[in-house]
Amino acid sequence: MATYKKADARAWARENLVGCSAVTIPSFSADLKRLNERGIRHDIEHTVGLGYSSTLLCSELAISAQENAQFTAWARESGKDLILFFHAAFGTLAENIEAVKLAENAGADIVLLSYPPQFWPTNEQEIYDYTKSFCDATDLAVMLFPIPLWGFERVHPAGMSLELVRRLLADCPNIAAIKSEQGFPLPAGICEMYHHFRDQVVISCPIEGDAIPLMSLMKLQFSGTSNTAWMSDYYPKAFELARTGRFEEAMELYWKVNPARSANGAAAQSYAGGTGVLNRTMWKYQDWLAGFNGGPLRAPAMRVPDRFMKSLRQGLVASGLPVTSDPDSAFMIGRHPC
């Protein structure tokens, strides 16, 4: 259960959403019939050890609401002080409401609100209704997530217009943060949300390559949720340096890891060009390179071409970041197979 009252969600977020959030993809048994408890606990413990203050418990794959609750419970036990994001990425509004109630009881702290692929709004009222219905159904704080993945640009060029966001903030008091990616890969969304709403809710720039430079101009306290733990403790360190006024030192680290950043950008183009689906297998492989569990994911799951495995590994080597010496063939087995 949440440690705060619903009416206090924004004050809670302002105080507690500080630092960086990782993404934790669940691990499964070799036969894919059940969750891999030791693999999940290993990943949560490793996330804490790298200096992350929170993590998204990724559900954008083949996992049931009940399994997600178990995933949350193990994460809560293994990361007692870690802020846990429930990922509202199930197939329907009703499923997301069912799953968030289970996750609340299992120890989730906050929600990242996604929208199902089958949700096909043709006007802003439909987006408003879905969002408010979900927010009304949970006692948890909610992070609003405008991004082109949802296809809302058919309704407004920004996907979620300034007017829609303003209306949602007025009517949904538990919307406590905005993961601002309108117009991605351009920075327009983060700039507009920061300009208008930074005094109301926490504004997150989840894109590591943008956040550090923008912190020379913006007072950002939180970044996430995003695929950065594969660069080990670099991002929590660099973000904290920039957040506390040591921008030059942050940029020294920023440029040092540019080979890894470039490799990630090139690999992401293989799926980001129009599928609207993130390659979670690739994200899990990247984390495995940095010491996380790895292991198989349930179908349907995207594949990781060998050429990207090689370039991602070499990006870490060229950046001087930790990288396993285990062969790529060990990735699908995982560090804690069951």
PDB file of N, CA and C in Angstrom, residues 10-73:
ATOM      1  N   ARG A  10       1.223  14.640  -5.018  1.00  0.00           N
ATOM      2  CA  ARG A  10       2.179  15.577  -5.622  1.00  0.00           C
ATOM      3  C   ARG A  10       3.255  15.988  -4.631  1.00  0.00           C
ATOM      4  N   ALA A  11       2.883  16.185  -3.385  1.00  0.00           N
ATOM      5  CA  ALA A  11       3.888  16.516  -2.374  1.00  0.00           C
ATOM      6  C   ALA A  11       4.833  15.344  -2.168  1.00  0.00           C
ATOM      7  N   TRP A  12       4.284  14.118  -2.175  1.00  0.00           N
ATOM      8  CA  TRP A  12       5.123  12.922  -2.045  1.00  0.00           C
ATOM      9  C   TRP A  12       6.118  12.835  -3.203  1.00  0.00           C
ATOM     10  N   ALA A  13       5.638  13.040  -4.428  1.00  0.00           N
ATOM     11  CA  ALA A  13       6.510  12.951  -5.587  1.00  0.00           C
ATOM     12  C   ALA A  13       7.594  14.015  -5.555  1.00  0.00           C
ATOM     13  N   ARG A  14       7.238  15.234  -5.169  1.00  0.00           N
ATOM     14  CA  ARG A  14       8.219  16.321  -5.100  1.00  0.00           C
ATOM     15  C   ARG A  14       9.339  15.974  -4.123  1.00  0.00           C
ATOM     16  N   GLU A  15       8.994  15.304  -3.049  1.00  0.00           N
ATOM     17  CA  GLU A  15       9.990  14.953  -2.039  1.00  0.00           C
ATOM     18  C   GLU A  15      10.785  13.706  -2.402  1.00  0.00           C
ATOM     19  N   ASN A  16      10.138  12.747  -3.061  1.00  0.00           N
ATOM     20  CA  ASN A  16      10.760  11.430  -3.218  1.00  0.00           C
ATOM     21  C   ASN A  16      11.267  11.111  -4.616  1.00  0.00           C
ATOM     22  N   LEU A  17      10.700  11.716  -5.652  1.00  0.00           N
ATOM     23  CA  LEU A  17      11.190  11.452  -7.007  1.00  0.00           C
ATOM     24  C   LEU A  17      12.429  12.297  -7.257  1.00  0.00           C
ATOM     25  N   VAL A  18      13.553  11.780  -6.809  1.00  0.00           N
ATOM     26  CA  VAL A  18      14.845  12.454  -6.951  1.00  0.00           C
ATOM     27  C   VAL A  18      15.836  11.422  -7.465  1.00  0.00           C
ATOM     28  N   GLY A  19      16.615  11.788  -8.470  1.00  0.00           N
ATOM     29  CA  GLY A  19      17.587  10.854  -9.018  1.00  0.00           C
ATOM     30  C   GLY A  19      17.084  10.210 -10.291  1.00  0.00           C
ATOM     31  N   CYS A  20      17.469   8.966 -10.502  1.00  0.00           N
ATOM     32  CA  CYS A  20      17.191   8.298 -11.773  1.00  0.00           C
ATOM     33  C   CYS A  20      16.426   6.995 -11.572  1.00  0.00           C
ATOM     34  N   SER A  21      15.604   6.672 -12.549  1.00  0.00           N
ATOM     35  CA  SER A  21      14.869   5.413 -12.534  1.00  0.00           C
ATOM     36  C   SER A  21      15.382   4.492 -13.625  1.00  0.00           C
ATOM     37  N   ALA A  22      15.614   3.247 -13.240  1.00  0.00           N
ATOM     38  CA  ALA A  22      15.948   2.201 -14.193  1.00  0.00           C
ATOM     39  C   ALA A  22      14.659   1.552 -14.702  1.00  0.00           C
ATOM     40  N   VAL A  23      14.822   0.522 -15.518  1.00  0.00           N
ATOM     41  CA  VAL A  23      13.712  -0.322 -15.963  1.00  0.00           C
ATOM     42  C   VAL A  23      14.104  -1.758 -15.669  1.00  0.00           C
ATOM     43  N   THR A  24      13.259  -2.485 -14.937  1.00  0.00           N
ATOM     44  CA  THR A  24      13.519  -3.886 -14.628  1.00  0.00           C
ATOM     45  C   THR A  24      12.548  -4.754 -15.413  1.00  0.00           C
ATOM     46  N   ILE A  25      13.106  -5.571 -16.298  1.00  0.00           N
ATOM     47  CA  ILE A  25      12.304  -6.503 -17.091  1.00  0.00           C
ATOM     48  C   ILE A  25      12.298  -7.841 -16.357  1.00  0.00           C
ATOM     49  N   PRO A  26      11.144  -8.440 -16.135  1.00  0.00           N
ATOM     50  CA  PRO A  26      11.107  -9.670 -15.347  1.00  0.00           C
ATOM     51  C   PRO A  26      11.889 -10.803 -15.997  1.00  0.00           C
ATOM     52  N   SER A  27      12.378 -11.689 -15.152  1.00  0.00           N
ATOM     53  CA  SER A  27      13.048 -12.900 -15.619  1.00  0.00           C
ATOM     54  C   SER A  27      12.097 -14.078 -15.493  1.00  0.00           C
ATOM     55  N   PHE A  28      12.259 -15.050 -16.379  1.00  0.00           N
ATOM     56  CA  PHE A  28      11.385 -16.212 -16.426  1.00  0.00           C
ATOM     57  C   PHE A  28      12.187 -17.501 -16.320  1.00  0.00           C
ATOM     58  N   SER A  29      11.495 -18.583 -15.998  1.00  0.00           N
ATOM     59  CA  SER A  29      12.122 -19.898 -15.991  1.00  0.00           C
ATOM     60  C   SER A  29      12.472 -20.305 -17.417  1.00  0.00           C
ATOM     61  N   ALA A  30      13.335 -21.304 -17.541  1.00  0.00           N
ATOM     62  CA  ALA A  30      13.786 -21.728 -18.870  1.00  0.00           C
ATOM     63  C   ALA A  30      12.636 -22.202 -19.739  1.00  0.00           C
ATOM     64  N   ASP A  31      11.605 -22.802 -19.120  1.00  0.00           N
ATOM     65  CA  ASP A  31      10.452 -23.249 -19.902  1.00  0.00           C
ATOM     66  C   ASP A  31       9.392 -22.162 -20.056  1.00  0.00           C
ATOM     67  N   LEU A  32       9.662 -20.973 -19.515  1.00  0.00           N
ATOM     68  CA  LEU A  32       8.798 -19.795 -19.643  1.00  0.00           C
ATOM     69  C   LEU A  32       7.441 -19.947 -18.969  1.00  0.00           C
ATOM     70  N   LYS A  33       7.300 -20.933 -18.110  1.00  0.00           N
ATOM     71  CA  LYS A  33       6.010 -21.171 -17.474  1.00  0.00           C
ATOM     72  C   LYS A  33       5.820 -20.386 -16.181  1.00  0.00           C
ATOM     73  N   ARG A  34       6.913 -19.858 -15.613  1.00  0.00           N
ATOM     74  CA  ARG A  34       6.794 -19.148 -14.337  1.00  0.00           C
ATOM     75  C   ARG A  34       7.866 -18.069 -14.249  1.00  0.00           C
ATOM     76  N   LEU A  35       7.699 -17.176 -13.286  1.00  0.00           N
ATOM     77  CA  LEU A  35       8.702 -16.153 -13.031  1.00  0.00           C
ATOM     78  C   LEU A  35       9.935 -16.772 -12.374  1.00  0.00           C
ATOM     79  N   ASN A  36      11.074 -16.148 -12.610  1.00  0.00           N
ATOM     80  CA  ASN A  36      12.352 -16.581 -12.030  1.00  0.00           C
ATOM     81  C   ASN A  36      12.648 -15.677 -10.834  1.00  0.00           C
ATOM     82  N   GLU A  37      12.347 -16.161  -9.635  1.00  0.00           N
ATOM     83  CA  GLU A  37      12.481 -15.334  -8.441  1.00  0.00           C
ATOM     84  C   GLU A  37      13.914 -14.874  -8.223  1.00  0.00           C
ATOM     85  N   ARG A  38      14.873 -15.789  -8.312  1.00  0.00           N
ATOM     86  CA  ARG A  38      16.258 -15.391  -8.036  1.00  0.00           C
ATOM     87  C   ARG A  38      16.753 -14.390  -9.078  1.00  0.00           C
ATOM     88  N   GLY A  39      16.377 -14.571 -10.331  1.00  0.00           N
ATOM     89  CA  GLY A  39      16.784 -13.609 -11.357  1.00  0.00           C
ATOM     90  C   GLY A  39      16.216 -12.233 -11.103  1.00  0.00           C
ATOM     91  N   ILE A  40      14.953 -12.170 -10.681  1.00  0.00           N
ATOM     92  CA  ILE A  40      14.313 -10.881 -10.387  1.00  0.00           C
ATOM     93  C   ILE A  40      14.969 -10.220  -9.187  1.00  0.00           C
ATOM     94  N   ARG A  41      15.186 -10.987  -8.122  1.00  0.00           N
ATOM     95  CA  ARG A  41      15.818 -10.415  -6.928  1.00  0.00           C
ATOM     96  C   ARG A  41      17.239  -9.942  -7.244  1.00  0.00           C
ATOM     97  N   HIS A  42      17.956 -10.691  -8.042  1.00  0.00           N
ATOM     98  CA  HIS A  42      19.308 -10.272  -8.443  1.00  0.00           C
ATOM     99  C   HIS A  42      19.268  -8.924  -9.150  1.00  0.00           C
ATOM    100  N   ASP A  43      18.328  -8.759 -10.064  1.00  0.00           N
ATOM    101  CA  ASP A  43      18.256  -7.518 -10.844  1.00  0.00           C
ATOM    102  C   ASP A  43      17.886  -6.322  -9.969  1.00  0.00           C
ATOM    103  N   ILE A  44      16.980  -6.519  -9.034  1.00  0.00           N
ATOM    104  CA  ILE A  44      16.605  -5.429  -8.137  1.00  0.00           C
ATOM    105  C   ILE A  44      17.793  -5.044  -7.252  1.00  0.00           C
ATOM    106  N   GLU A  45      18.468  -6.029  -6.706  1.00  0.00           N
ATOM    107  CA  GLU A  45      19.627  -5.747  -5.849  1.00  0.00           C
ATOM    108  C   GLU A  45      20.732  -5.046  -6.638  1.00  0.00           C
ATOM    109  N   HIS A  46      20.937  -5.456  -7.876  1.00  0.00           N
ATOM    110  CA  HIS A  46      21.968  -4.828  -8.718  1.00  0.00           C
ATOM    111  C   HIS A  46      21.578  -3.385  -9.042  1.00  0.00           C
ATOM    112  N   THR A  47      20.286  -3.144  -9.287  1.00  0.00           N
ATOM    113  CA  THR A  47      19.801  -1.792  -9.553  1.00  0.00           C
ATOM    114  C   THR A  47      20.091  -0.873  -8.375  1.00  0.00           C
ATOM    115  N   VAL A  48      19.803  -1.340  -7.183  1.00  0.00           N
ATOM    116  CA  VAL A  48      20.087  -0.561  -5.980  1.00  0.00           C
ATOM    117  C   VAL A  48      21.578  -0.293  -5.859  1.00  0.00           C
ATOM    118  N   GLY A  49      22.394  -1.318  -6.115  1.00  0.00           N
ATOM    119  CA  GLY A  49      23.835  -1.169  -6.001  1.00  0.00           C
ATOM    120  C   GLY A  49      24.429  -0.159  -6.966  1.00  0.00           C
ATOM    121  N   LEU A  50      23.769   0.042  -8.092  1.00  0.00           N
ATOM    122  CA  LEU A  50      24.265   1.006  -9.079  1.00  0.00           C
ATOM    123  C   LEU A  50      23.887   2.442  -8.746  1.00  0.00           C
ATOM    124  N   GLY A  51      23.046   2.626  -7.739  1.00  0.00           N
ATOM    125  CA  GLY A  51      22.703   3.979  -7.311  1.00  0.00           C
ATOM    126  C   GLY A  51      21.384   4.500  -7.838  1.00  0.00           C
ATOM    127  N   TYR A  52      20.559   3.646  -8.421  1.00  0.00           N
ATOM    128  CA  TYR A  52      19.249   4.089  -8.892  1.00  0.00           C
ATOM    129  C   TYR A  52      18.298   4.229  -7.713  1.00  0.00           C
ATOM    130  N   SER A  53      17.478   5.258  -7.747  1.00  0.00           N
ATOM    131  CA  SER A  53      16.531   5.504  -6.657  1.00  0.00           C
ATOM    132  C   SER A  53      15.176   4.865  -6.915  1.00  0.00           C
ATOM    133  N   SER A  54      14.931   4.443  -8.155  1.00  0.00           N
ATOM    134  CA  SER A  54      13.647   3.845  -8.497  1.00  0.00           C
ATOM    135  C   SER A  54      13.814   2.968  -9.720  1.00  0.00           C
ATOM    136  N   THR A  55      12.785   2.164  -9.980  1.00  0.00           N
ATOM    137  CA  THR A  55      12.787   1.363 -11.201  1.00  0.00           C
ATOM    138  C   THR A  55      11.356   1.118 -11.656  1.00  0.00           C
ATOM    139  N   LEU A  56      11.195   0.987 -12.966  1.00  0.00           N
ATOM    140  CA  LEU A  56       9.922   0.608 -13.569  1.00  0.00           C
ATOM    141  C   LEU A  56       9.871  -0.909 -13.667  1.00  0.00           C
ATOM    142  N   LEU A  57       8.835  -1.522 -13.100  1.00  0.00           N
ATOM    143  CA  LEU A  57       8.642  -2.960 -13.217  1.00  0.00           C
ATOM    144  C   LEU A  57       7.889  -3.214 -14.518  1.00  0.00           C
ATOM    145  N   CYS A  58       8.637  -3.496 -15.555  1.00  0.00           N
ATOM    146  CA  CYS A  58       8.104  -3.517 -16.918  1.00  0.00           C
ATOM    147  C   CYS A  58       7.075  -4.633 -17.093  1.00  0.00           C
ATOM    148  N   SER A  59       5.908  -4.260 -17.590  1.00  0.00           N
ATOM    149  CA  SER A  59       4.848  -5.244 -17.875  1.00  0.00           C
ATOM    150  C   SER A  59       4.487  -5.283 -19.350  1.00  0.00           C
ATOM    151  N   GLU A  60       5.251  -4.578 -20.167  1.00  0.00           N
ATOM    152  CA  GLU A  60       4.948  -4.507 -21.596  1.00  0.00           C
ATOM    153  C   GLU A  60       5.504  -5.743 -22.302  1.00  0.00           C
ATOM    154  N   LEU A  61       5.050  -6.895 -21.851  1.00  0.00           N
ATOM    155  CA  LEU A  61       5.427  -8.193 -22.387  1.00  0.00           C
ATOM    156  C   LEU A  61       4.401  -9.203 -21.893  1.00  0.00           C
ATOM    157  N   ALA A  62       4.636 -10.478 -22.110  1.00  0.00           N
ATOM    158  CA  ALA A  62       3.634 -11.490 -21.779  1.00  0.00           C
ATOM    159  C   ALA A  62       3.697 -11.848 -20.298  1.00  0.00           C
ATOM    160  N   ILE A  63       2.970 -11.093 -19.484  1.00  0.00           N
ATOM    161  CA  ILE A  63       2.907 -11.323 -18.049  1.00  0.00           C
ATOM    162  C   ILE A  63       1.486 -11.028 -17.587  1.00  0.00           C
ATOM    163  N   SER A  64       0.960 -11.838 -16.681  1.00  0.00           N
ATOM    164  CA  SER A  64      -0.397 -11.627 -16.195  1.00  0.00           C
ATOM    165  C   SER A  64      -0.402 -10.613 -15.060  1.00  0.00           C
ATOM    166  N   ALA A  65      -1.579 -10.116 -14.741  1.00  0.00           N
ATOM    167  CA  ALA A  65      -1.707  -9.172 -13.627  1.00  0.00           C
ATOM    168  C   ALA A  65      -1.282  -9.809 -12.316  1.00  0.00           C
ATOM    169  N   GLN A  66      -1.606 -11.092 -12.135  1.00  0.00           N
ATOM    170  CA  GLN A  66      -1.226 -11.793 -10.908  1.00  0.00           C
ATOM    171  C   GLN A  66       0.290 -11.996 -10.839  1.00  0.00           C
ATOM    172  N   GLU A  67       0.897 -12.355 -11.958  1.00  0.00           N
ATOM    173  CA  GLU A  67       2.347 -12.502 -11.991  1.00  0.00           C
ATOM    174  C   GLU A  67       3.030 -11.164 -11.748  1.00  0.00           C
ATOM    175  N   ASN A  68       2.444 -10.109 -12.297  1.00  0.00           N
ATOM    176  CA  ASN A  68       3.021  -8.782 -12.085  1.00  0.00           C
ATOM    177  C   ASN A  68       3.000  -8.401 -10.610  1.00  0.00           C
ATOM    178  N   ALA A  69       1.952  -8.799  -9.910  1.00  0.00           N
ATOM    179  CA  ALA A  69       1.879  -8.538  -8.480  1.00  0.00           C
ATOM    180  C   ALA A  69       2.971  -9.309  -7.735  1.00  0.00           C
ATOM    181  N   GLN A  70       3.229 -10.552  -8.153  1.00  0.00           N
ATOM    182  CA  GLN A  70       4.306 -11.319  -7.528  1.00  0.00           C
ATOM    183  C   GLN A  70       5.661 -10.684  -7.823  1.00  0.00           C
ATOM    184  N   PHE A  71       5.862 -10.260  -9.048  1.00  0.00           N
ATOM    185  CA  PHE A  71       7.059  -9.519  -9.471  1.00  0.00           C
ATOM    186  C   PHE A  71       7.258  -8.305  -8.560  1.00  0.00           C
ATOM    187  N   THR A  72       6.181  -7.587  -8.315  1.00  0.00           N
ATOM    188  CA  THR A  72       6.233  -6.400  -7.455  1.00  0.00           C
ATOM    189  C   THR A  72       6.594  -6.774  -6.023  1.00  0.00           C
ATOM    190  N   ALA A  73       5.993  -7.834  -5.505  1.00  0.00           N
ATOM    191  CA  ALA A  73       6.249  -8.238  -4.120  1.00  0.00           C
ATOM    192  C   ALA A  73       7.715  -8.618  -3.917  1.00  0.00           C
TER     193      ALA A  73
END
